[in-house]
């Protein structure tokens, strides 16, 4: 009886999953750094996990190595990094003065994140079956939610001598970001954004400026990116989304 031929994958095809696993390692290591009190390095590792999360799916599509396992692994990595590691680091940094209420805020954020990811997975399958454009997310994406939740940390890192905000404010803020993740607010998907050939040079110049700012003034640049992202989300939800729906 002949054996069925084995399906073999090249290392290039495994690269997207390798990036996802690396992102999980970065997120879990961020928890360790937070326990040790090295909050700057913990946040840096979470930012690395976010970058890897943004690369793995695009690389899989580029290499034509997308798979059901890769999609599930990516979703699980998002929950570990942005639904567990990020709120835990925030808890260790600024919520231990109100341990019980602070822990409730962590659990609230984690549950909102996993519900957001579950809803995204379901809607992605439905849009794929219907051929939808996916121009908008419903609620904040989990990486953006984690980034915004860490905004108070960015302020304390950017301003020397600044102490963490009061724990109740941090807890309420993190819970509010969690609510935005499960809210029906339409959030513009940058994945579908197209740049005309005439504007590519300006886009690349802007990207170079942002990259330089992140390298030289990391925390101040992250604050500006967070505020700009919130402004774009509000603008798209209030002005662009109704116009796009009516056209």
Short mmCIF file of C-alpha atoms in Angstrom, two decimals:
data_model
loop_
_atom_site.label_atom_id
_atom_site.label_comp_id
_atom_site.label_asym_id
_atom_site.label_seq_id
_atom_site.Cartn_x
_atom_site.Cartn_y
_atom_site.Cartn_z
CA UNK A 1 0.00 0.00 0.00
CA UNK A 2 1.58 3.24 -1.13
CA UNK A 3 1.85 6.13 1.27
CA UNK A 4 0.32 9.49 0.30
CA UNK A 5 2.94 12.05 -0.74
CA UNK A 6 4.12 14.27 2.11
CA UNK A 7 3.42 17.95 1.78
CA UNK A 8 6.61 19.85 2.46
CA UNK A 9 7.01 23.54 3.09
CA UNK A 10 9.99 25.73 2.40
CA UNK A 11 11.54 27.86 5.12
CA UNK A 12 10.33 30.95 3.26
CA UNK A 13 6.74 29.70 3.55
CA UNK A 14 7.22 29.15 7.28
CA UNK A 15 8.64 32.65 7.80
CA UNK A 16 5.24 34.31 8.57
CA UNK A 17 4.52 31.78 11.32
CA UNK A 18 8.05 32.24 12.62
CA UNK A 19 7.38 35.97 12.93
CA UNK A 20 4.14 35.24 14.80
CA UNK A 21 5.97 32.95 17.24
CA UNK A 22 8.65 35.62 17.70
CA UNK A 23 5.90 38.15 18.49
CA UNK A 24 4.50 35.82 21.16
CA UNK A 25 7.97 35.43 22.67
CA UNK A 26 8.37 39.23 22.74
CA UNK A 27 4.98 39.70 24.41
CA UNK A 28 5.55 37.04 27.08
CA UNK A 29 9.04 38.40 27.76
CA UNK A 30 7.47 41.85 28.21
CA UNK A 31 5.53 40.41 31.16
CA UNK A 32 8.80 39.24 32.70
CA UNK A 33 10.34 42.70 32.22
CA UNK A 34 7.27 44.23 33.86
CA UNK A 35 7.57 41.91 36.86
CA UNK A 36 11.21 42.94 37.20
CA UNK A 37 10.23 46.62 37.10
CA UNK A 38 11.90 47.33 33.74
CA UNK A 39 8.83 49.00 32.23
CA UNK A 40 10.67 50.75 29.41
CA UNK A 41 12.01 47.49 28.05
CA UNK A 42 8.62 45.85 28.57
CA UNK A 43 6.91 48.48 26.43
CA UNK A 44 9.66 48.23 23.82
CA UNK A 45 9.07 44.48 23.55
CA UNK A 46 5.33 45.05 23.15
CA UNK A 47 6.04 47.53 20.37
CA UNK A 48 8.27 44.95 18.67
CA UNK A 49 5.44 42.43 18.99
CA UNK A 50 3.12 44.95 17.33
CA UNK A 51 5.53 45.43 14.42
CA UNK A 52 5.88 41.68 13.94
CA UNK A 53 2.09 41.34 14.09
CA UNK A 54 1.79 43.84 11.26
CA UNK A 55 4.34 42.00 9.13
CA UNK A 56 3.38 38.34 9.44
CA UNK A 57 0.03 38.49 7.64
CA UNK A 58 1.31 40.67 4.82
CA UNK A 59 4.33 38.45 4.37
CA UNK A 60 2.11 35.36 4.27
CA UNK A 61 0.02 36.90 1.50
CA UNK A 62 3.14 37.99 -0.37
CA UNK A 63 4.64 34.49 -0.21
CA UNK A 64 1.24 32.88 -0.86
CA UNK A 65 1.65 30.81 2.29
CA UNK A 66 -1.58 31.73 4.07
CA UNK A 67 -3.22 28.91 5.99
CA UNK A 68 -5.99 28.31 8.49
CA UNK A 69 -3.40 27.43 11.13
CA UNK A 70 -1.50 30.65 10.48
CA UNK A 71 -4.68 32.70 10.84
CA UNK A 72 -5.54 31.04 14.15
CA UNK A 73 -1.97 31.43 15.40
CA UNK A 74 -2.03 35.12 14.51
CA UNK A 75 -5.29 35.62 16.40
CA UNK A 76 -3.97 33.82 19.47
CA UNK A 77 -0.77 35.88 19.33
CA UNK A 78 -2.85 39.07 19.25
CA UNK A 79 -4.68 38.02 22.41
CA UNK A 80 -1.49 37.03 24.24
CA UNK A 81 0.37 40.20 23.31
CA UNK A 82 -2.35 42.86 23.33
CA UNK A 83 -5.04 41.33 25.55
CA UNK A 84 -2.82 39.81 28.24
CA UNK A 85 0.74 41.15 28.16
CA UNK A 86 -0.12 44.83 27.60
CA UNK A 87 -2.71 45.18 30.43
CA UNK A 88 -0.49 43.15 32.78
CA UNK A 89 2.43 45.53 32.17
CA UNK A 90 0.11 48.49 32.77
CA UNK A 91 -1.11 46.84 36.00
CA UNK A 92 2.43 46.27 37.26
CA UNK A 93 3.36 49.84 36.34
CA UNK A 94 0.48 51.90 37.69
CA UNK A 95 -2.38 49.88 39.18
CA UNK A 96 -0.87 48.06 42.14
CA UNK A 97 -2.02 50.80 44.53
CA UNK A 98 -5.58 49.57 43.96
CA UNK A 99 -4.93 45.89 43.40
CA UNK A 100 -8.48 44.56 43.37
CA UNK A 101 -10.05 47.32 41.26
CA UNK A 102 -6.93 47.47 39.10
CA UNK A 103 -7.09 43.75 38.45
CA UNK A 104 -10.75 44.07 37.49
CA UNK A 105 -9.68 46.66 34.90
CA UNK A 106 -7.10 44.21 33.54
CA UNK A 107 -9.70 41.43 33.29
CA UNK A 108 -12.19 43.83 31.68
CA UNK A 109 -9.65 44.87 29.04
CA UNK A 110 -8.64 41.24 28.36
CA UNK A 111 -12.24 40.13 27.89
CA UNK A 112 -12.95 43.08 25.59
CA UNK A 113 -9.86 42.16 23.54
CA UNK A 114 -10.82 38.51 23.12
CA UNK A 115 -14.40 39.48 22.20
CA UNK A 116 -13.02 41.96 19.65
CA UNK A 117 -10.80 39.29 18.11
CA UNK A 118 -13.64 36.75 17.98
CA UNK A 119 -15.91 39.28 16.26
CA UNK A 120 -13.15 40.17 13.80
CA UNK A 121 -12.56 36.51 12.90
CA UNK A 122 -16.26 35.95 12.26
CA UNK A 123 -16.68 39.14 10.22
CA UNK A 124 -13.54 38.36 8.19
CA UNK A 125 -14.96 34.99 7.17
CA UNK A 126 -18.31 36.55 6.27
CA UNK A 127 -16.70 39.34 4.24
CA UNK A 128 -14.49 36.79 2.50
CA UNK A 129 -17.54 34.75 1.54
CA UNK A 130 -19.42 37.83 0.34
CA UNK A 131 -16.41 39.49 -1.29
CA UNK A 132 -16.58 42.54 0.99
CA UNK A 133 -14.01 45.31 0.84
CA UNK A 134 -13.27 45.46 4.57
CA UNK A 135 -12.60 49.19 4.39
CA UNK A 136 -13.61 49.65 8.03
CA UNK A 137 -13.16 47.76 11.26
CA UNK A 138 -15.92 47.61 13.83
CA UNK A 139 -14.29 48.90 16.98
CA UNK A 140 -10.62 49.55 17.66
CA UNK A 141 -8.25 46.80 16.48
CA UNK A 142 -6.54 45.03 19.37
CA UNK A 143 -2.99 46.31 18.55
CA UNK A 144 -4.28 49.90 18.41
CA UNK A 145 -6.20 49.33 21.64
CA UNK A 146 -3.07 48.14 23.42
CA UNK A 147 -1.07 51.07 22.03
CA UNK A 148 -3.65 53.59 23.23
CA UNK A 149 -3.94 51.85 26.61
CA UNK A 150 -0.19 52.39 27.12
CA UNK A 151 -0.42 56.10 26.30
CA UNK A 152 -0.11 57.16 30.00
CA UNK A 153 3.14 55.20 30.15
CA UNK A 154 4.46 57.05 27.10
CA UNK A 155 3.83 60.38 28.85
CA UNK A 156 5.78 59.35 31.96
CA UNK A 157 8.66 58.05 29.83
CA UNK A 158 8.73 61.22 27.71
CA UNK A 159 8.65 63.70 30.61
CA UNK A 160 11.55 63.21 33.07
CA UNK A 161 10.47 63.10 36.69
CA UNK A 162 6.78 62.66 35.90
CA UNK A 163 5.11 60.17 38.22
CA UNK A 164 2.38 57.80 37.01
CA UNK A 165 -1.17 59.22 36.99
CA UNK A 166 -3.50 58.22 39.83
CA UNK A 167 -4.36 54.54 39.64
CA UNK A 168 -8.15 55.10 39.39
CA UNK A 169 -7.66 57.28 36.30
CA UNK A 170 -5.39 54.67 34.68
CA UNK A 171 -7.94 51.92 35.41
CA UNK A 172 -10.86 53.94 34.03
CA UNK A 173 -8.86 54.93 30.96
CA UNK A 174 -7.88 51.34 30.22
CA UNK A 175 -11.47 50.17 30.67
CA UNK A 176 -12.61 52.94 28.30
CA UNK A 177 -10.16 51.77 25.63
CA UNK A 178 -11.49 48.25 26.14
CA UNK A 179 -15.03 49.47 25.51
CA UNK A 180 -13.89 51.12 22.28
CA UNK A 181 -12.58 47.76 21.07
CA UNK A 182 -16.02 46.12 21.37
CA UNK A 183 -17.99 49.21 20.35
CA UNK A 184 -19.73 49.50 16.96
CA UNK A 185 -17.66 52.59 16.13
CA UNK A 186 -16.36 52.31 12.53
CA UNK A 187 -12.58 52.52 12.43
CA UNK A 188 -10.83 53.18 9.15
CA UNK A 189 -8.71 50.22 8.01
CA UNK A 190 -5.34 51.50 6.82
CA UNK A 191 -4.73 48.16 5.13
CA UNK A 192 -7.06 49.22 2.31
CA UNK A 193 -5.58 52.69 1.91
CA UNK A 194 -4.14 53.33 -1.55
CA UNK A 195 -1.55 55.94 -2.45
CA UNK A 196 -1.54 57.46 -5.92
CA UNK A 197 1.73 57.36 -7.84
CA UNK A 198 1.94 61.15 -7.74
CA UNK A 199 1.83 61.14 -3.92
CA UNK A 200 4.15 58.18 -3.28
CA UNK A 201 7.18 60.44 -2.90
CA UNK A 202 5.42 62.57 -0.27
CA UNK A 203 4.28 59.46 1.58
CA UNK A 204 7.82 58.08 1.66
CA UNK A 205 9.17 61.41 2.91
CA UNK A 206 6.57 61.48 5.67
CA UNK A 207 7.41 57.88 6.58
CA UNK A 208 11.11 58.76 6.79
CA UNK A 209 10.32 61.67 9.12
CA UNK A 210 8.18 59.46 11.35
CA UNK A 211 10.86 56.76 11.44
CA UNK A 212 13.51 59.32 12.36
CA UNK A 213 11.27 60.76 15.09
CA UNK A 214 10.65 57.29 16.52
CA UNK A 215 14.39 56.66 16.57
CA UNK A 216 15.42 59.98 18.14
CA UNK A 217 12.36 60.94 20.21
CA UNK A 218 10.68 57.59 20.74
CA UNK A 219 8.17 58.37 23.48
CA UNK A 220 7.21 61.83 22.26
CA UNK A 221 6.75 60.43 18.74
CA UNK A 222 4.56 57.61 20.08
CA UNK A 223 2.41 60.17 21.91
CA UNK A 224 1.94 62.13 18.69
CA UNK A 225 1.16 58.94 16.73
CA UNK A 226 -1.49 57.92 19.28
CA UNK A 227 -3.11 61.36 19.23
CA UNK A 228 -2.99 61.49 15.42
CA UNK A 229 -4.55 58.03 15.23
CA UNK A 230 -7.40 59.10 17.51
CA UNK A 231 -7.93 62.20 15.37
CA UNK A 232 -8.02 60.13 12.15
CA UNK A 233 -10.47 57.65 13.71
CA UNK A 234 -12.79 60.45 14.80
CA UNK A 235 -12.56 62.17 11.41
CA UNK A 236 -13.24 58.96 9.50
CA UNK A 237 -16.16 57.96 11.75
CA UNK A 238 -17.81 61.39 11.69
CA UNK A 239 -17.13 62.59 8.16
CA UNK A 240 -15.76 59.91 5.83
CA UNK A 241 -17.78 56.87 6.91
CA UNK A 242 -21.26 58.41 6.37
CA UNK A 243 -20.14 59.77 2.99
CA UNK A 244 -18.72 56.38 1.98
CA UNK A 245 -21.88 54.55 3.03
CA UNK A 246 -24.14 56.91 1.07
CA UNK A 247 -22.09 56.65 -2.16
#
